[in-house]
Amino acid sequence: MITPHPTATPAPSTPARARTVRKAVVPAAGLGTRFLPATKATPKEMLPVVDKPAIQYVVEEAAAAGLDDVLMVTGRHKRAIEDHFDNAFELEQTLAAKGDATRLDAVRDPARLAAIHHIRQGEPLGLGHAVLCARRHVGGEPFAVLLGDDLIDPRETLLSTMLDVRERYAGTVVALMEVPREQIHLYGCAAVEPTAEEGLVRVTGLVEKPSPGTAPSAYAVIGRYVLDPAVFGVLDRTPPGRGGEIQLTDALQTLATTGTVHGVVFDGLRYDTGDKADYLRTVVRLACARDDLGPEFTAWLKGFVAELGNGEGTREGRRLAA
């Protein structure tokens, strides 16, 4: 078993200005069926995590890693995403007139994170197809892909580490996380070989959601990739796979056998906001970490948990309903 480095930082950081990767692609065309009816009219990426939509955390992560060009691959009924990362003239004027500088900055910040572009995925043909939709925008450059369901804690440096690995080794880089064997069938799974660097492995093969007992390892591919532009040619030749969709994992399997794919083993804080229970845990964790909300909210949470332990968890609910 390969021992992951706690923060997955196999080598000193390369300054962002020296990197050849400048562009990020954020696939955001999914229907969000696991969150119905909330996502009937609201994109799942716009569900709030405390006071920001989930997708803003993803764009902030890209910007913090030095990626100043972000392409959103959206679908129908996703106009709210475009609006969020645009200027809101009337709202900004109202807040400015009130002298509310704090809220004015919060409203302006999304549009100032990066140069943000949008393209629509005409058909729901899978993640691999969504990446193909970015081909003309990306051109012949390496690029990052960040999935909106996977939030990496803002205090982590996973993406910067992956960009550093790309600079040193070229090829493609994926983020890996060790999960319990009984859960690996829920993920793309990587077969790996150790390298001389702690926390860095060479990926020799990948399989999308392996059947129980057939997984080559317990290393799951999570939603961060730094892709070589060669992936486009491979995706062109990749037939529909599991679920009738063009799977990015299938294309990465080809790259792993014909080129170079490295995996950064991540052992930090990751939140899966595509799952209801994990979404709730994400809101609680990030609220507790905030200087403005954390102390008061944490104190309340401790009291609430104590009430639950004493069988009194519904007392406050009865009081509020009275």
Tab-separated table of C-alpha atoms in Angstrom:
chain	number	residue	atom	x	y	z
A	1	MET	CA	0.000	0.000	0.000
A	2	ILE	CA	1.262	3.475	-0.896
A	3	THR	CA	1.395	5.877	2.023
A	4	PRO	CA	-0.181	9.218	1.077
A	5	HIS	CA	1.416	12.434	2.154
A	6	PRO	CA	-0.934	14.332	4.505
A	7	THR	CA	-1.117	17.377	2.261
A	8	ALA	CA	-0.043	15.824	-1.038
A	9	THR	CA	2.829	18.211	-1.725
A	10	PRO	CA	5.552	16.144	-3.376
A	11	ALA	CA	7.838	19.024	-4.293
A	12	PRO	CA	8.363	22.762	-3.775
A	13	SER	CA	5.731	24.892	-5.432
A	14	THR	CA	6.265	26.373	-8.869
A	15	PRO	CA	5.288	30.062	-8.987
A	16	ALA	CA	1.911	30.477	-10.692
A	17	ARG	CA	3.343	32.948	-13.211
A	18	ALA	CA	5.776	30.309	-14.499
A	19	ARG	CA	3.135	27.680	-15.209
A	20	THR	CA	2.026	26.753	-18.697
A	21	VAL	CA	-1.489	25.853	-17.511
A	22	ARG	CA	-3.688	28.945	-17.514
A	23	LYS	CA	-7.179	27.652	-18.270
A	24	ALA	CA	-9.747	25.784	-16.227
A	25	VAL	CA	-12.884	24.010	-17.403
A	26	VAL	CA	-15.828	23.590	-15.016
A	27	PRO	CA	-18.486	21.134	-16.258
A	28	ALA	CA	-21.845	22.312	-14.901
A	29	ALA	CA	-24.516	20.824	-17.160
A	30	GLY	CA	-25.918	18.137	-14.856
A	31	LEU	CA	-29.610	18.030	-13.974
A	32	GLY	CA	-29.096	17.676	-10.214
A	33	THR	CA	-31.799	15.027	-9.857
A	34	ARG	CA	-30.573	13.999	-6.398
A	35	PHE	CA	-31.656	17.392	-5.074
A	36	LEU	CA	-35.137	17.599	-6.566
A	37	PRO	CA	-37.368	19.516	-6.109
A	38	ALA	CA	-34.841	22.216	-5.115
A	39	THR	CA	-33.102	21.872	-8.485
A	40	LYS	CA	-36.281	21.949	-10.586
A	41	ALA	CA	-35.659	25.637	-11.371
A	42	THR	CA	-32.325	26.279	-9.634
A	43	PRO	CA	-29.058	24.813	-10.958
A	44	LYS	CA	-27.552	22.405	-8.433
A	45	GLU	CA	-24.279	24.347	-8.704
A	46	MET	CA	-26.098	27.416	-7.351
A	47	LEU	CA	-27.269	25.776	-4.131
A	48	PRO	CA	-25.835	27.889	-1.295
A	49	VAL	CA	-23.002	26.639	0.889
A	50	VAL	CA	-23.416	29.081	3.773
A	51	ASP	CA	-23.714	32.318	1.752
A	52	LYS	CA	-22.019	31.459	-1.562
A	53	PRO	CA	-23.143	29.055	-4.271
A	54	ALA	CA	-21.109	25.875	-4.471
A	55	ILE	CA	-19.698	26.741	-7.891
A	56	GLN	CA	-18.151	29.964	-6.591
A	57	TYR	CA	-15.919	27.949	-4.256
A	58	VAL	CA	-14.711	26.001	-7.304
A	59	VAL	CA	-13.888	29.130	-9.303
A	60	GLU	CA	-12.152	30.647	-6.281
A	61	GLU	CA	-10.015	27.513	-6.043
A	62	ALA	CA	-9.015	27.825	-9.697
A	63	ALA	CA	-8.186	31.512	-9.301
A	64	ALA	CA	-6.156	30.879	-6.135
A	65	ALA	CA	-4.050	28.374	-8.108
A	66	GLY	CA	-3.266	31.023	-10.737
A	67	LEU	CA	-5.784	29.975	-13.413
A	68	ASP	CA	-7.156	33.217	-14.815
A	69	ASP	CA	-9.314	31.821	-17.651
A	70	VAL	CA	-12.345	29.724	-16.696
A	71	LEU	CA	-14.811	28.081	-19.081
A	72	MET	CA	-18.166	26.936	-17.692
A	73	VAL	CA	-19.744	24.098	-19.661
A	74	THR	CA	-23.432	24.499	-18.848
A	75	GLY	CA	-26.772	23.290	-20.164
A	76	ARG	CA	-30.331	24.490	-20.529
A	77	HIS	CA	-31.849	26.268	-17.521
A	78	LYS	CA	-28.398	27.214	-16.210
A	79	ARG	CA	-28.675	30.944	-16.883
A	80	ALA	CA	-28.386	31.676	-13.156
A	81	ILE	CA	-24.735	30.574	-13.277
A	82	GLU	CA	-23.958	33.091	-16.003
A	83	ASP	CA	-25.780	35.829	-14.113
A	84	HIS	CA	-23.926	35.099	-10.895
A	85	PHE	CA	-20.529	35.624	-12.514
A	86	ASP	CA	-21.666	38.769	-14.322
A	87	ASN	CA	-21.998	42.327	-13.042
A	88	ALA	CA	-25.321	43.253	-11.408
A	89	PHE	CA	-25.525	46.965	-12.170
A	90	GLU	CA	-28.772	47.836	-10.366
A	91	LEU	CA	-27.862	45.886	-7.229
A	92	GLU	CA	-24.351	47.334	-7.173
A	93	GLN	CA	-25.693	50.874	-7.565
A	94	THR	CA	-28.158	50.326	-4.712
A	95	LEU	CA	-25.486	48.992	-2.369
A	96	ALA	CA	-23.083	51.782	-3.337
A	97	ALA	CA	-25.740	54.403	-2.627
A	98	LYS	CA	-26.245	52.877	0.825
A	99	GLY	CA	-22.523	52.856	1.502
A	100	ASP	CA	-22.653	49.095	2.092
A	101	ALA	CA	-19.079	48.336	1.006
A	102	THR	CA	-19.024	44.821	2.486
A	103	ARG	CA	-22.001	43.534	0.540
A	104	LEU	CA	-20.935	45.488	-2.542
A	105	ASP	CA	-17.591	43.674	-2.576
A	106	ALA	CA	-19.361	40.332	-2.062
A	107	VAL	CA	-21.585	41.016	-5.079
A	108	ARG	CA	-18.691	42.143	-7.280
A	109	ASP	CA	-16.233	39.421	-6.293
A	110	PRO	CA	-17.560	36.579	-8.533
A	111	ALA	CA	-17.072	38.631	-11.703
A	112	ARG	CA	-13.563	39.629	-10.652
A	113	LEU	CA	-12.195	36.148	-9.969
A	114	ALA	CA	-11.116	35.393	-13.540
A	115	ALA	CA	-12.046	35.856	-17.174
A	116	ILE	CA	-15.123	33.638	-17.179
A	117	HIS	CA	-16.661	32.185	-20.339
A	118	HIS	CA	-19.696	29.999	-20.946
A	119	ILE	CA	-20.607	27.332	-23.485
A	120	ARG	CA	-23.548	24.932	-23.547
A	121	GLN	CA	-23.360	21.171	-23.731
A	122	GLY	CA	-26.209	20.528	-26.154
A	123	GLU	CA	-26.823	16.931	-25.075
A	124	PRO	CA	-26.202	15.172	-21.734
A	125	LEU	CA	-23.602	12.775	-23.118
A	126	GLY	CA	-21.318	12.535	-20.104
A	127	LEU	CA	-18.260	14.158	-18.596
A	128	GLY	CA	-16.031	13.163	-21.494
A	129	HIS	CA	-18.371	14.936	-23.903
A	130	ALA	CA	-18.454	18.015	-21.654
A	131	VAL	CA	-14.659	18.150	-21.819
A	132	LEU	CA	-14.829	17.836	-25.605
A	133	CYS	CA	-17.095	20.897	-25.671
A	134	ALA	CA	-14.127	22.915	-24.345
A	135	ARG	CA	-11.832	21.907	-27.207
A	136	ARG	CA	-12.014	25.098	-29.246
A	137	HIS	CA	-11.605	27.322	-26.186
A	138	VAL	CA	-8.664	25.371	-24.791
A	139	GLY	CA	-6.887	24.831	-28.085
A	140	GLY	CA	-3.576	22.988	-27.837
A	141	GLU	CA	-2.857	23.935	-24.215
A	142	PRO	CA	-2.927	21.767	-21.105
A	143	PHE	CA	-5.852	22.674	-18.870
A	144	ALA	CA	-7.460	21.897	-15.541
A	145	VAL	CA	-10.908	20.386	-15.039
A	146	LEU	CA	-12.730	21.023	-11.774
A	147	LEU	CA	-16.022	19.281	-11.019
A	148	GLY	CA	-18.577	21.409	-9.240
A	149	ASP	CA	-19.824	18.596	-6.978
A	150	ASP	CA	-16.379	18.202	-5.393
A	151	LEU	CA	-15.393	21.062	-3.108
A	152	ILE	CA	-11.854	21.126	-1.812
A	153	ASP	CA	-11.464	23.044	1.432
A	154	PRO	CA	-10.112	26.543	0.677
A	155	ARG	CA	-7.201	25.909	3.053
A	156	GLU	CA	-5.915	23.003	0.923
A	157	THR	CA	-3.466	23.336	-1.994
A	158	LEU	CA	-4.385	20.259	-4.034
A	159	LEU	CA	-4.810	22.021	-7.380
A	160	SER	CA	-1.557	23.967	-7.055
A	161	THR	CA	0.251	20.712	-6.300
A	162	MET	CA	-1.253	19.064	-9.381
A	163	LEU	CA	-0.177	22.002	-11.545
A	164	ASP	CA	3.355	21.705	-10.173
A	165	VAL	CA	3.413	17.995	-11.070
A	166	ARG	CA	2.276	18.806	-14.606
A	167	GLU	CA	5.080	21.363	-14.963
A	168	ARG	CA	7.705	18.827	-13.936
A	169	TYR	CA	6.458	15.694	-15.680
A	170	ALA	CA	4.087	16.861	-18.457
A	171	GLY	CA	1.341	14.401	-19.336
A	172	THR	CA	-1.885	14.236	-17.348
A	173	VAL	CA	-2.410	14.508	-13.589
A	174	VAL	CA	-5.412	13.259	-11.618
A	175	ALA	CA	-6.384	13.652	-7.976
A	176	LEU	CA	-6.745	10.411	-6.009
A	177	MET	CA	-8.203	9.737	-2.600
A	178	GLU	CA	-8.181	6.465	-0.680
A	179	VAL	CA	-11.711	5.362	0.179
A	180	PRO	CA	-13.101	2.290	1.969
A	181	ARG	CA	-13.130	-0.737	-0.330
A	182	GLU	CA	-16.889	-1.063	0.024
A	183	GLN	CA	-17.307	2.419	-1.497
A	184	ILE	CA	-14.884	2.206	-4.429
A	185	HIS	CA	-17.644	1.036	-6.790
A	186	LEU	CA	-19.065	4.545	-6.585
A	187	TYR	CA	-15.973	6.102	-8.201
A	188	GLY	CA	-13.544	5.866	-11.035
A	189	CYS	CA	-10.715	3.720	-9.665
A	190	ALA	CA	-6.991	3.859	-10.467
A	191	ALA	CA	-4.377	1.114	-10.647
A	192	VAL	CA	-1.148	2.716	-9.452
A	193	GLU	CA	2.582	2.246	-9.047
A	194	PRO	CA	4.703	4.120	-6.469
A	195	THR	CA	7.203	6.780	-7.474
A	196	ALA	CA	10.202	8.134	-5.644
A	197	GLU	CA	8.064	11.007	-4.309
A	198	GLU	CA	5.774	10.596	-1.347
A	199	GLY	CA	2.178	11.327	-2.231
A	200	LEU	CA	2.779	10.935	-5.963
A	201	VAL	CA	2.002	7.768	-7.921
A	202	ARG	CA	2.022	6.696	-11.542
A	203	VAL	CA	-1.391	5.655	-12.830
A	204	THR	CA	-1.207	2.503	-14.952
A	205	GLY	CA	-4.919	2.004	-15.553
A	206	LEU	CA	-8.393	3.248	-14.654
A	207	VAL	CA	-11.842	1.734	-14.509
A	208	GLU	CA	-15.153	3.563	-14.093
A	209	LYS	CA	-17.196	2.346	-11.101
A	210	PRO	CA	-15.780	-1.182	-10.873
A	211	SER	CA	-18.022	-4.038	-9.829
A	212	PRO	CA	-17.608	-5.109	-6.177
A	213	GLY	CA	-14.464	-7.160	-5.692
A	214	THR	CA	-12.873	-6.153	-9.015
A	215	ALA	CA	-11.321	-2.785	-8.111
A	216	PRO	CA	-7.544	-2.634	-8.734
A	217	SER	CA	-7.022	-0.471	-5.627
A	218	ALA	CA	-8.818	1.655	-3.072
A	219	TYR	CA	-7.747	4.871	-4.829
A	220	ALA	CA	-10.722	6.801	-6.157
A	221	VAL	CA	-10.429	9.513	-8.783
A	222	ILE	CA	-11.940	12.704	-7.362
A	223	GLY	CA	-13.044	15.737	-9.306
A	224	ARG	CA	-9.746	17.465	-10.102
A	225	TYR	CA	-7.762	16.853	-13.285
A	226	VAL	CA	-4.933	18.545	-15.173
A	227	LEU	CA	-5.277	17.231	-18.706
A	228	ASP	CA	-2.884	17.140	-21.608
A	229	PRO	CA	-4.534	18.389	-24.828
A	230	ALA	CA	-3.971	14.897	-26.281
A	231	VAL	CA	-7.115	13.942	-24.370
A	232	PHE	CA	-9.268	15.524	-27.080
A	233	GLY	CA	-8.077	13.142	-29.757
A	234	VAL	CA	-8.638	10.208	-27.428
A	235	LEU	CA	-12.140	11.399	-26.517
A	236	ASP	CA	-12.960	11.663	-30.224
A	237	ARG	CA	-12.296	7.925	-30.495
A	238	THR	CA	-13.886	6.920	-27.180
A	239	PRO	CA	-17.243	5.153	-27.630
A	240	PRO	CA	-20.047	5.575	-25.111
A	241	GLY	CA	-19.368	3.541	-21.996
A	242	ARG	CA	-21.187	3.067	-18.702
A	243	GLY	CA	-24.640	4.654	-18.806
A	244	GLY	CA	-24.364	5.276	-22.551
A	245	GLU	CA	-22.146	8.294	-21.862
A	246	ILE	CA	-18.676	9.232	-23.052
A	247	GLN	CA	-16.652	8.621	-19.927
A	248	LEU	CA	-13.569	10.716	-19.200
A	249	THR	CA	-12.240	7.756	-17.200
A	250	ASP	CA	-12.189	5.622	-20.357
A	251	ALA	CA	-10.097	8.248	-22.152
A	252	LEU	CA	-7.735	8.472	-19.181
A	253	GLN	CA	-7.318	4.698	-19.314
A	254	THR	CA	-6.033	5.063	-22.869
A	255	LEU	CA	-3.685	7.877	-21.848
A	256	ALA	CA	-2.399	5.791	-18.933
A	257	THR	CA	-1.403	2.955	-21.255
A	258	THR	CA	-0.012	5.081	-24.099
A	259	GLY	CA	1.421	8.091	-22.264
A	260	THR	CA	2.018	9.445	-18.792
A	261	VAL	CA	-0.614	9.877	-16.102
A	262	HIS	CA	0.379	10.772	-12.544
A	263	GLY	CA	-1.841	10.748	-9.499
A	264	VAL	CA	-1.568	13.112	-6.541
A	265	VAL	CA	-2.807	11.292	-3.442
A	266	PHE	CA	-4.946	13.702	-1.451
A	267	ASP	CA	-5.598	13.226	2.249
A	268	GLY	CA	-7.107	16.624	3.017
A	269	LEU	CA	-10.601	18.045	3.393
A	270	ARG	CA	-12.973	17.318	0.504
A	271	TYR	CA	-16.725	17.799	0.424
A	272	ASP	CA	-19.143	16.014	-1.916
A	273	THR	CA	-21.975	18.493	-2.377
A	274	GLY	CA	-23.714	16.176	-4.846
A	275	ASP	CA	-24.901	14.036	-1.930
A	276	LYS	CA	-27.577	15.375	0.444
A	277	ALA	CA	-25.940	14.225	3.660
A	278	ASP	CA	-22.472	15.398	2.572
A	279	TYR	CA	-23.961	18.695	1.425
A	280	LEU	CA	-25.320	19.305	4.928
A	281	ARG	CA	-21.997	18.331	6.492
A	282	THR	CA	-20.229	20.730	4.125
A	283	VAL	CA	-22.401	23.654	5.188
A	284	VAL	CA	-21.798	22.882	8.866
A	285	ARG	CA	-18.026	22.442	8.496
A	286	LEU	CA	-17.495	25.615	6.472
A	287	ALA	CA	-19.791	27.630	8.739
A	288	CYS	CA	-17.833	26.488	11.796
A	289	ALA	CA	-14.565	27.532	10.094
A	290	ARG	CA	-15.723	31.107	9.522
A	291	ASP	CA	-14.510	33.860	11.827
A	292	ASP	CA	-17.819	35.727	11.583
A	293	LEU	CA	-20.122	32.730	12.097
A	294	GLY	CA	-17.997	30.011	13.650
A	295	PRO	CA	-17.890	30.888	17.353
A	296	GLU	CA	-21.623	31.501	17.761
A	297	PHE	CA	-22.684	28.677	15.456
A	298	THR	CA	-20.286	26.178	17.035
A	299	ALA	CA	-21.585	27.016	20.506
A	300	TRP	CA	-25.167	26.483	19.339
A	301	LEU	CA	-24.213	23.252	17.591
A	302	LYS	CA	-22.596	21.838	20.728
A	303	GLY	CA	-25.760	22.567	22.685
A	304	PHE	CA	-27.960	21.048	20.018
A	305	VAL	CA	-25.869	17.874	19.877
A	306	ALA	CA	-26.001	17.638	23.674
A	307	GLU	CA	-29.784	17.862	23.511
A	308	LEU	CA	-29.866	15.096	20.942
A	309	GLY	CA	-27.734	12.947	23.218
A	310	ASN	CA	-30.178	13.524	26.057
A	311	GLY	CA	-33.181	12.745	23.901
A	312	GLU	CA	-34.232	16.397	23.905
A	313	GLY	CA	-33.356	17.252	20.313
A	314	THR	CA	-36.908	18.280	19.476
A	315	ARG	CA	-37.341	20.699	22.382
A	316	GLU	CA	-36.196	23.751	20.428
A	317	GLY	CA	-38.371	22.734	17.504
A	318	ARG	CA	-41.411	22.567	19.807
A	319	ARG	CA	-40.538	25.950	21.275
A	320	LEU	CA	-40.228	27.564	17.833
A	321	ALA	CA	-43.493	26.007	16.694
A	322	ALA	CA	-45.379	27.238	19.768
